[in-house]
PDB file of C-alpha atoms and ligand atoms in Angstrom:
ATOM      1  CA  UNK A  12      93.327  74.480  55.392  1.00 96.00           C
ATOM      2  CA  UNK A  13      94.772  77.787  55.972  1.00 98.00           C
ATOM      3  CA  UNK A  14      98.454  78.554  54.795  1.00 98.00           C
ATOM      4  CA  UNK A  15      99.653  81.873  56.454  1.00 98.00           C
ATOM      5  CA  UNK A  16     103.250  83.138  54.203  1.00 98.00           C
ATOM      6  CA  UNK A  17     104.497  86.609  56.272  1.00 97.00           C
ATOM      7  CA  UNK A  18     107.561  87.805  55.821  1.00 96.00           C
ATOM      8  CA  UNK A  19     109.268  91.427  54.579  1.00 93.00           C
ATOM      9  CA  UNK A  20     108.858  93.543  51.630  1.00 85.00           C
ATOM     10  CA  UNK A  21     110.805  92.202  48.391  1.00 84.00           C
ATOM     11  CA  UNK A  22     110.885  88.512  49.576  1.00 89.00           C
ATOM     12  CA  UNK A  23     108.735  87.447  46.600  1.00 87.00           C
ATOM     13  CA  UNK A  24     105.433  86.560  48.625  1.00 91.00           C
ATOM     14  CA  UNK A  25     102.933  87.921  46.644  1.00 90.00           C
ATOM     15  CA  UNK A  26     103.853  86.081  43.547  1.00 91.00           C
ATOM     16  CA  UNK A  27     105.144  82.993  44.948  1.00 96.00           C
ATOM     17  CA  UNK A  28     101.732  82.738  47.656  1.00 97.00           C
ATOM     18  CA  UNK A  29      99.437  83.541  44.197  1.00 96.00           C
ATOM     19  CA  UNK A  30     101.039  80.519  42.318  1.00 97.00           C
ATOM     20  CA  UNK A  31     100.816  78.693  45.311  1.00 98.00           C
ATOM     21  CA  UNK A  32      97.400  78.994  46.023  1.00 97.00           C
ATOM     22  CA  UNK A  33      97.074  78.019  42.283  1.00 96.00           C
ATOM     23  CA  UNK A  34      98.838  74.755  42.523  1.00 97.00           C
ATOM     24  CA  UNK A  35      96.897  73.674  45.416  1.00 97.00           C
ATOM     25  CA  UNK A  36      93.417  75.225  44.501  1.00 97.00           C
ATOM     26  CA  UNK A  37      93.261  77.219  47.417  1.00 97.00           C
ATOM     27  CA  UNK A  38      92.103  80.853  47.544  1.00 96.00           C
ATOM     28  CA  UNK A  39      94.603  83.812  47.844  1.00 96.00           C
ATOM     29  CA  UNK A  40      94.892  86.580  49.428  1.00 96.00           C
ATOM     30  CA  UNK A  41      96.824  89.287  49.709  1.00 95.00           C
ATOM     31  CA  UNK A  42      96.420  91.655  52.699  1.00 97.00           C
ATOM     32  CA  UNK A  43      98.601  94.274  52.372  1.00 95.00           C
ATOM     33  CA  UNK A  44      96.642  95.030  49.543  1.00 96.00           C
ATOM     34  CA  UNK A  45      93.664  95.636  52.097  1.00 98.00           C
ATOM     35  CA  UNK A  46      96.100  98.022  53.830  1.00 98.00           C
ATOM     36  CA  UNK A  47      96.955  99.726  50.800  1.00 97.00           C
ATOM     37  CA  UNK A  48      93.365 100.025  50.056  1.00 98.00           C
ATOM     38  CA  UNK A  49      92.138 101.971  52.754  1.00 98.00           C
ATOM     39  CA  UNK A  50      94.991 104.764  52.240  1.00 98.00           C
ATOM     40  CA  UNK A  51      93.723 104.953  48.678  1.00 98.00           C
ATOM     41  CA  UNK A  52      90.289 105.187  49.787  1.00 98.00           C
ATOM     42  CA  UNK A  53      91.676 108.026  51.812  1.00 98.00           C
ATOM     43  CA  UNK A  54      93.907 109.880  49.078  1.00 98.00           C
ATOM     44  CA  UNK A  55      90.736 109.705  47.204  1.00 97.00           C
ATOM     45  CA  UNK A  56      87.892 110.882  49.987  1.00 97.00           C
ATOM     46  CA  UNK A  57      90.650 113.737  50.425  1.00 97.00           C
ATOM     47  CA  UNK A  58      90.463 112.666  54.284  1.00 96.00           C
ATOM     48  CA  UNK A  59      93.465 114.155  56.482  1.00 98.00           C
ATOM     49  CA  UNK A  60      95.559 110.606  56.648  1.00 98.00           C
ATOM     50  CA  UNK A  61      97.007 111.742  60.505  1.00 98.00           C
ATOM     51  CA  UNK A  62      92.795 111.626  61.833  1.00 98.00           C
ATOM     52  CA  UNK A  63      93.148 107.707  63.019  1.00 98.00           C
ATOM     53  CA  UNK A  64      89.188 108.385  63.639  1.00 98.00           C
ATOM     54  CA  UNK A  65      88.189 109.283  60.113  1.00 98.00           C
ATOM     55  CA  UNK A  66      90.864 106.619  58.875  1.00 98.00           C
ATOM     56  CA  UNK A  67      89.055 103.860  60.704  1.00 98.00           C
ATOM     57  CA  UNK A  68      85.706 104.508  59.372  1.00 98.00           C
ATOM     58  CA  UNK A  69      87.617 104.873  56.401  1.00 98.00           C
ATOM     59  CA  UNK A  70      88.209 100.920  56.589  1.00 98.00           C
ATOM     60  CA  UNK A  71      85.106  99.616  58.331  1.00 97.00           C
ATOM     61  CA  UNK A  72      82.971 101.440  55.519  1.00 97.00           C
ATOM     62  CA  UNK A  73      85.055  99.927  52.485  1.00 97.00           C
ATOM     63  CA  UNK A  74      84.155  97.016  50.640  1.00 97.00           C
ATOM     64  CA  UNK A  75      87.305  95.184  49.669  1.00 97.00           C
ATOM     65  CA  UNK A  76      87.166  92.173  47.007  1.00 95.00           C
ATOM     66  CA  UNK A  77      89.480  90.638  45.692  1.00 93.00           C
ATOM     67  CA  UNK A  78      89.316  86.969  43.089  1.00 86.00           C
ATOM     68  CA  UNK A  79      92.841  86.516  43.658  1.00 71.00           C
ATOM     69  CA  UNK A  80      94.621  88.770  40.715  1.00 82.00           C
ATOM     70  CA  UNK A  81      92.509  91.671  40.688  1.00 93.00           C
ATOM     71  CA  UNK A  82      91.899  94.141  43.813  1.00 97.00           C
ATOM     72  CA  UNK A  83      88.094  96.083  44.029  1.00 97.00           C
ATOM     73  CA  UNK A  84      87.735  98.707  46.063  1.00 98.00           C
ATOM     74  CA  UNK A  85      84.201  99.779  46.301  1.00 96.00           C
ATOM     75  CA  UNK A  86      83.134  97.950  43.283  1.00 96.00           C
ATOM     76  CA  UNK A  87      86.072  99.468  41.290  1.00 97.00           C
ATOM     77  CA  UNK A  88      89.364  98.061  40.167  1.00 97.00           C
ATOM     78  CA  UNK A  89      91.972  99.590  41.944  1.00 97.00           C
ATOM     79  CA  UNK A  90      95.169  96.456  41.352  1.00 95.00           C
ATOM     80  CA  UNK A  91      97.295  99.031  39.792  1.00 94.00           C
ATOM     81  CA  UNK A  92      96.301 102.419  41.356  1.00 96.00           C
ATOM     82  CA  UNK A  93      96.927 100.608  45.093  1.00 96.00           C
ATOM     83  CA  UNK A  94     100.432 100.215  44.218  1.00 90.00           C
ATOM     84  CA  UNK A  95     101.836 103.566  43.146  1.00 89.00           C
ATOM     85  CA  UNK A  96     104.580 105.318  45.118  1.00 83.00           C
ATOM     86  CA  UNK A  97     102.336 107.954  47.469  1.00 92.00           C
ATOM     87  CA  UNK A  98     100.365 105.190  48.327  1.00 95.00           C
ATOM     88  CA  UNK A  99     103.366 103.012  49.504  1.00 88.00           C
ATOM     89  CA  UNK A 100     105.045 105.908  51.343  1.00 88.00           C
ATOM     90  CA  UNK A 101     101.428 106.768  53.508  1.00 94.00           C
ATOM     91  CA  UNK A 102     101.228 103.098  54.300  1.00 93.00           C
ATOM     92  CA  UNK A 103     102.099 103.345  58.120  1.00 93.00           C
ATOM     93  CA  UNK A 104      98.663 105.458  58.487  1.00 96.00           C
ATOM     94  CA  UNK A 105      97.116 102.258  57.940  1.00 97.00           C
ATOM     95  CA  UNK A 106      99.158  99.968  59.110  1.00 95.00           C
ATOM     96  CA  UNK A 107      99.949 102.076  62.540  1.00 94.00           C
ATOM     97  CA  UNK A 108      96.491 101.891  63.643  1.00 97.00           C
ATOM     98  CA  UNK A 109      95.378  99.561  65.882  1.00 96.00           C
ATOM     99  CA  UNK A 110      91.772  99.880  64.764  1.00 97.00           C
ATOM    100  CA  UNK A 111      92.243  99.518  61.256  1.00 98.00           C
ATOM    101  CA  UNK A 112      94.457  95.914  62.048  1.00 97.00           C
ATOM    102  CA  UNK A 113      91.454  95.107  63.763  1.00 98.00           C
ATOM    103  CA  UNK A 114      89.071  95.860  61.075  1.00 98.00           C
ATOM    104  CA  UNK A 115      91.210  94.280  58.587  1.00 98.00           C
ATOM    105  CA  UNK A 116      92.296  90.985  61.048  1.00 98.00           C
ATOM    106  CA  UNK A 117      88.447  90.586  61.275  1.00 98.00           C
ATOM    107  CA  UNK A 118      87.949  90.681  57.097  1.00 97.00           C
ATOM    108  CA  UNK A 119      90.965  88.052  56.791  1.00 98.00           C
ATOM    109  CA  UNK A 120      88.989  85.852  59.198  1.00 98.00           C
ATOM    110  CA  UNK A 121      86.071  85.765  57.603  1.00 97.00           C
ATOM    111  CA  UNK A 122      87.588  85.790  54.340  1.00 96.00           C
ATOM    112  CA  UNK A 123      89.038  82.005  55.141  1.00 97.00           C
ATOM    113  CA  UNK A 124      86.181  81.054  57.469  1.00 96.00           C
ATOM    114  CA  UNK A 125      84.986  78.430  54.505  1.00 94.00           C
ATOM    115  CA  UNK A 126      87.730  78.271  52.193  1.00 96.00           C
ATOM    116  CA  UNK A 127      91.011  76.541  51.814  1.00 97.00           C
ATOM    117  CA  UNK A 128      93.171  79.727  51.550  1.00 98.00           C
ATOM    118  CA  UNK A 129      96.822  80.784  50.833  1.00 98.00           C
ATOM    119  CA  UNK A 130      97.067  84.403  52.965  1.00 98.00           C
ATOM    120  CA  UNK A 131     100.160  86.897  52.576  1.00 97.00           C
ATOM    121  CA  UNK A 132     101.465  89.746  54.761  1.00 96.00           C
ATOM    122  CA  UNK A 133     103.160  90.327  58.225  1.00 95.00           C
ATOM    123  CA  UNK A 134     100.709  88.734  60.834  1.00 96.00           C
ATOM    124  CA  UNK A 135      98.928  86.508  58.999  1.00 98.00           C
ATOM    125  CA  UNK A 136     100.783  83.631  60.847  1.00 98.00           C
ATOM    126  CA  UNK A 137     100.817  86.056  64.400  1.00 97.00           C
ATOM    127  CA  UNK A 138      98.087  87.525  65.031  1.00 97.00           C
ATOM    128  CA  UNK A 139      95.426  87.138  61.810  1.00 98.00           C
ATOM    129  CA  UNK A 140      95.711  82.957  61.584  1.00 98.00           C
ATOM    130  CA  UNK A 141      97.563  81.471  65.154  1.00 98.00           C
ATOM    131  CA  UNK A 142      95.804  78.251  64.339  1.00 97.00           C
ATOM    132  CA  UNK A 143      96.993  78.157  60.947  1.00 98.00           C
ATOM    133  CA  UNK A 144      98.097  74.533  59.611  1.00 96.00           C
ATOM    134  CA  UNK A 145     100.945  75.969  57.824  1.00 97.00           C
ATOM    135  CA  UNK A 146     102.923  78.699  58.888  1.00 98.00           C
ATOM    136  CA  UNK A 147     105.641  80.411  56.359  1.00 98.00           C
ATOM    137  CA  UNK A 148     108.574  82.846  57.168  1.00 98.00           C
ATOM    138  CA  UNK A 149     109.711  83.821  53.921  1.00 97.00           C
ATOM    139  CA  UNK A 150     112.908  86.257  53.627  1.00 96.00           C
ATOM    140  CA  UNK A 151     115.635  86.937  51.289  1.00 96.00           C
ATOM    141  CA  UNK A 152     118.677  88.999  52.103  1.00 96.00           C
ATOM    142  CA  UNK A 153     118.342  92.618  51.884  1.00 96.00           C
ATOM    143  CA  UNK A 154     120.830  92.919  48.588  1.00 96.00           C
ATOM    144  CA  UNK A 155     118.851  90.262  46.973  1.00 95.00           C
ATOM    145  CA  UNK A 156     115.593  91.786  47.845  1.00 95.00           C
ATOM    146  CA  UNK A 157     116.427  95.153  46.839  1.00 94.00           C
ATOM    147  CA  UNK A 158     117.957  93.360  43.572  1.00 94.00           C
ATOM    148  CA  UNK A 159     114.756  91.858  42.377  1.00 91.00           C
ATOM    149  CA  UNK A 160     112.759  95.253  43.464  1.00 88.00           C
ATOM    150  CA  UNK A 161     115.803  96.936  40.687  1.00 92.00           C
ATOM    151  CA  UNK A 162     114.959  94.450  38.286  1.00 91.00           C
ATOM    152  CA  UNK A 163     111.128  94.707  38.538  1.00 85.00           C
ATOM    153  CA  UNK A 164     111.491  98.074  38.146  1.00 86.00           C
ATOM    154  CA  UNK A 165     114.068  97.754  34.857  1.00 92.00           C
ATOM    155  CA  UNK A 166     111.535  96.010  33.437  1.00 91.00           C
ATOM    156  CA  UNK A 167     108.356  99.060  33.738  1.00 85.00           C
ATOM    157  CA  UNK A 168     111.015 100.803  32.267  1.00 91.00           C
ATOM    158  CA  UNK A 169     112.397 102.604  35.538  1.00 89.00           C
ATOM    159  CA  UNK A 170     116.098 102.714  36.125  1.00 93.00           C
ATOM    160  CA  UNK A 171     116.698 103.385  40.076  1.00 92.00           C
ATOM    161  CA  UNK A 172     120.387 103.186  41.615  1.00 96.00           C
ATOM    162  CA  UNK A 173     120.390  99.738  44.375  1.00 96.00           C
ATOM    163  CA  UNK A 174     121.571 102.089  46.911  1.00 96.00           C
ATOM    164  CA  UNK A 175     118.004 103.826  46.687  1.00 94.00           C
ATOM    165  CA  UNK A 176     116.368 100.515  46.766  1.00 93.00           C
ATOM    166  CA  UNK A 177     118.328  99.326  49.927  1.00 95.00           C
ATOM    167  CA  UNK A 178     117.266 102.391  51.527  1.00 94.00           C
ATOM    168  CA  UNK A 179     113.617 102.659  51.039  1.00 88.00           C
ATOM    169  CA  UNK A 180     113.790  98.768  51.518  1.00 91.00           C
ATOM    170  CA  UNK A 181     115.172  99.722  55.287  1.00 93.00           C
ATOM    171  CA  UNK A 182     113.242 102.075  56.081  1.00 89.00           C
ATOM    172  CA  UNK A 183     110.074 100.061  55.533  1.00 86.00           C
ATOM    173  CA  UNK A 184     111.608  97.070  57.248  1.00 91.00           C
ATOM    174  CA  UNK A 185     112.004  99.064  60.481  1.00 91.00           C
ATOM    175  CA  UNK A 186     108.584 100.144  60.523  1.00 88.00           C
ATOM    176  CA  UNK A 187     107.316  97.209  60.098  1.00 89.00           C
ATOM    177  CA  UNK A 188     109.379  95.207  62.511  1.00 91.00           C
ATOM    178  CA  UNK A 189     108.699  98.175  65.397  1.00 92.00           C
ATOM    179  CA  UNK A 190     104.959  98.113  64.431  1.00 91.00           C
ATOM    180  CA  UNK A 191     103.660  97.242  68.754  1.00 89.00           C
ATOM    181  CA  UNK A 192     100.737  95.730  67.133  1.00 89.00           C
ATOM    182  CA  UNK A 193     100.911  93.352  63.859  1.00 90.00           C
ATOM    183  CA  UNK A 194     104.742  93.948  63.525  1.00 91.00           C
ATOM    184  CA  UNK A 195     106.808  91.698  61.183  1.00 93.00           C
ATOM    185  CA  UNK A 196     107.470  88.539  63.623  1.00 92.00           C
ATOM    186  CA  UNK A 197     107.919  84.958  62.948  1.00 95.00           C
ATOM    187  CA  UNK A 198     105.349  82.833  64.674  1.00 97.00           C
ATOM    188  CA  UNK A 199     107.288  80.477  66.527  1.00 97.00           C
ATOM    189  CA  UNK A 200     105.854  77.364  64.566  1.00 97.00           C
ATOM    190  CA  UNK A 201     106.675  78.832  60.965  1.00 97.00           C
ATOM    191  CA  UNK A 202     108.653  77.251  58.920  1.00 97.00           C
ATOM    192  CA  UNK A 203     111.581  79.661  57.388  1.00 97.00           C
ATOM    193  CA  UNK A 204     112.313  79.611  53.913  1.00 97.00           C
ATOM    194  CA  UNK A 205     115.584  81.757  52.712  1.00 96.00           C
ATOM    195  CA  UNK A 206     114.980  82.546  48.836  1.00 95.00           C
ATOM    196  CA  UNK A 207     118.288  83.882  47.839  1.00 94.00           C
ATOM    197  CA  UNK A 208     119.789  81.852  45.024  1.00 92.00           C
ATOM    198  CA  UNK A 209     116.414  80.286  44.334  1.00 94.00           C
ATOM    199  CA  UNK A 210     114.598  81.237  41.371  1.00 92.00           C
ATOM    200  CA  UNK A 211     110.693  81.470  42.204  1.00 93.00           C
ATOM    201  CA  UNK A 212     109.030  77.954  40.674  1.00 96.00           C
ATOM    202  CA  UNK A 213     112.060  76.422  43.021  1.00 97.00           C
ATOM    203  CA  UNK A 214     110.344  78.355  46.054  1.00 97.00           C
ATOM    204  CA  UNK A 215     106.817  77.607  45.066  1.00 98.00           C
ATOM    205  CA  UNK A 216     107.834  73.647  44.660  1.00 98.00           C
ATOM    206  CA  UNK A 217     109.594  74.119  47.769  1.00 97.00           C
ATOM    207  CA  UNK A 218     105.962  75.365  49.462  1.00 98.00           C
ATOM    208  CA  UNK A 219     103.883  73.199  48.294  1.00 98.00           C
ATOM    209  CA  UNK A 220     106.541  70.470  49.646  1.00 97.00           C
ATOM    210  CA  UNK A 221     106.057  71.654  53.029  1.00 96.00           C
ATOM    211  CA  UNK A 222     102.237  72.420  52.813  1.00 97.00           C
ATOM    212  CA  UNK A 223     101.551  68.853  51.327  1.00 95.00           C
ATOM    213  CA  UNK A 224     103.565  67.167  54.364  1.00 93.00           C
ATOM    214  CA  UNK A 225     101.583  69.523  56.958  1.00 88.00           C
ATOM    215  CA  UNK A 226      98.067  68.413  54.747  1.00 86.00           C
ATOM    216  CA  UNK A 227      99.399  64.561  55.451  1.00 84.00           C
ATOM    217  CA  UNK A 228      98.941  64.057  51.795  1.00 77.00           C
ATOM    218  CA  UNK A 229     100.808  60.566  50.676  1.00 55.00           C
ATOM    219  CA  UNK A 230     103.039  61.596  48.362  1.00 55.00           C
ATOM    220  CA  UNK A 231     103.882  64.547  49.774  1.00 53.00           C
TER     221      UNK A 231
HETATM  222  O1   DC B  14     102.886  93.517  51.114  1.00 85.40           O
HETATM  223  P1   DC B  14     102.715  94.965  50.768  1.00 85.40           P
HETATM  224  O2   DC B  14     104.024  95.659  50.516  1.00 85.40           O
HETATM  225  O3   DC B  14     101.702  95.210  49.682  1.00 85.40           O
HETATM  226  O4   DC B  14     102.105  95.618  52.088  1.00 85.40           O
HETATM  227  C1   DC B  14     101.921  96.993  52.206  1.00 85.40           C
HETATM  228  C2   DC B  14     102.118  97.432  53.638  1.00 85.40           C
HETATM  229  O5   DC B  14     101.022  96.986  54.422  1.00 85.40           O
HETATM  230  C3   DC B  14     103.379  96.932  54.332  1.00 85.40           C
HETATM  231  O6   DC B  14     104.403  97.898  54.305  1.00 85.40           O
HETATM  232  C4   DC B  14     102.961  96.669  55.745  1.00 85.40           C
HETATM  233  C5   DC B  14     101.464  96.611  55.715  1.00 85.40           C
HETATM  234  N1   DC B  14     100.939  95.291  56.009  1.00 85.40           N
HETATM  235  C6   DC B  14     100.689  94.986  57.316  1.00 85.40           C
HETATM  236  O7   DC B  14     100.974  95.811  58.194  1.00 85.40           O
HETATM  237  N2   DC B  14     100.131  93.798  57.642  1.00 85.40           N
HETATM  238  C7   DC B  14      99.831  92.891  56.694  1.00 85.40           C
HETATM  239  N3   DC B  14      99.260  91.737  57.031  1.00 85.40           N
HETATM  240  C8   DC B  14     100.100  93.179  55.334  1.00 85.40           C
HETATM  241  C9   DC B  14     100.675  94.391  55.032  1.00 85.40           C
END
């Protein structure tokens, strides 16, 4: 069975698809950190991120694994070093590039070809999965979004104003909404799940609720 959870940055879907994925036994995966993998990859090969060329072989050379908490990137662990700020900001070279969606679109695939799986990102319900059994749209309002990226950072011991947050938060939303390929859509059969006022177990019951009644399980 293959659960697709899109939806925009700060909603909570990494953590709430991982304990998903938990509850049920399924696999998870999180693709954006496939996107955020081949800009490191780049950073690191000290490759000019604007050459869409050099960035695509960039991604079809990389080997990506991943056992659900922990992110390898060419047989190293990279689950911290994909998520700093320079990495975030130069996202849009990866995620701009039609080839590199490809590439990636065609890893996801394969990744859930055999294996019950719990996938996160933007068109993992669009374009990666449009047969998926279970389609999630999960949001939150900006404020609350931008609230939970404050406190996240409060607690790594960073103190950034909301207004900064809500900014950044914006300008990410927009490109990925306007993204022509891959953008941040709803499919039209996904189920949308507002998370403000909800703390996150209440979310992942909520989920599995909606997965189990999809699966046809009894009780669900
Ligand atoms: O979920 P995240 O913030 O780690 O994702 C990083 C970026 O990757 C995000 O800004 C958009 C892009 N992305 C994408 O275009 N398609 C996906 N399926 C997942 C992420």
């Amino acid at each position: 069975m293959i659960v697709t959870i899109d939806g925009p940055a700060g909603a909570g879907k990494s953590s709430v698809a991982r304990q998903l994925a938990n509850v049920l036994g399924f696999q998870f995966l999180d693709t954006g950190a496939m996107y955020r993998c081949v800009v490191l990859a780049a950073l690191d090969a000290g490759i000019d991120l604007t050459d869409q060329v050099a960035m695509a072989d960039i991604a079809s050379e990389m080997k990506f694994s991943t056992d659900g908490d922990q992110i390898s990137l060419n047989g190293q662990d990279v689950t911290a070093a994909i998520r700093t700020q320079e990495v975030t900001t130069s996202i849009h070279y990866a995620a701009d590039n039609p080839q590199i969606r490809n590439i990636l679109v065609r890893l996801q695939q394969d990744f859930a070809s055999d294996v019950d799986v719990v996938t996160e990102g933007r068109d993992q319900g669009t374009v990666a999965f449009p047969n998926a059994e279970c389609k999630i749209f999960l949001t939150a309002s900006p404020v609350e979004r931008a609230r939970r990226r404050q406190e996240q950072l409060r607690q790594q011991g960073e103190q950034v104003e909301l207004e900064v947050i809500l900014q950044s938060q914006q300008t990410r939303d927009e490109q990925d909404e306007a993204r022509e390929l891959g953008g941040l859509h709803a499919a039209v059969d996904a189920v949308h799940v507002v998370t403000d006022g909800m703390k996150q177990f209440e979310v992942v019951e909520h989920l599995e609720r909606l997965v189990r009644i999809r699966n046809g399980d009894a009780d669900g």
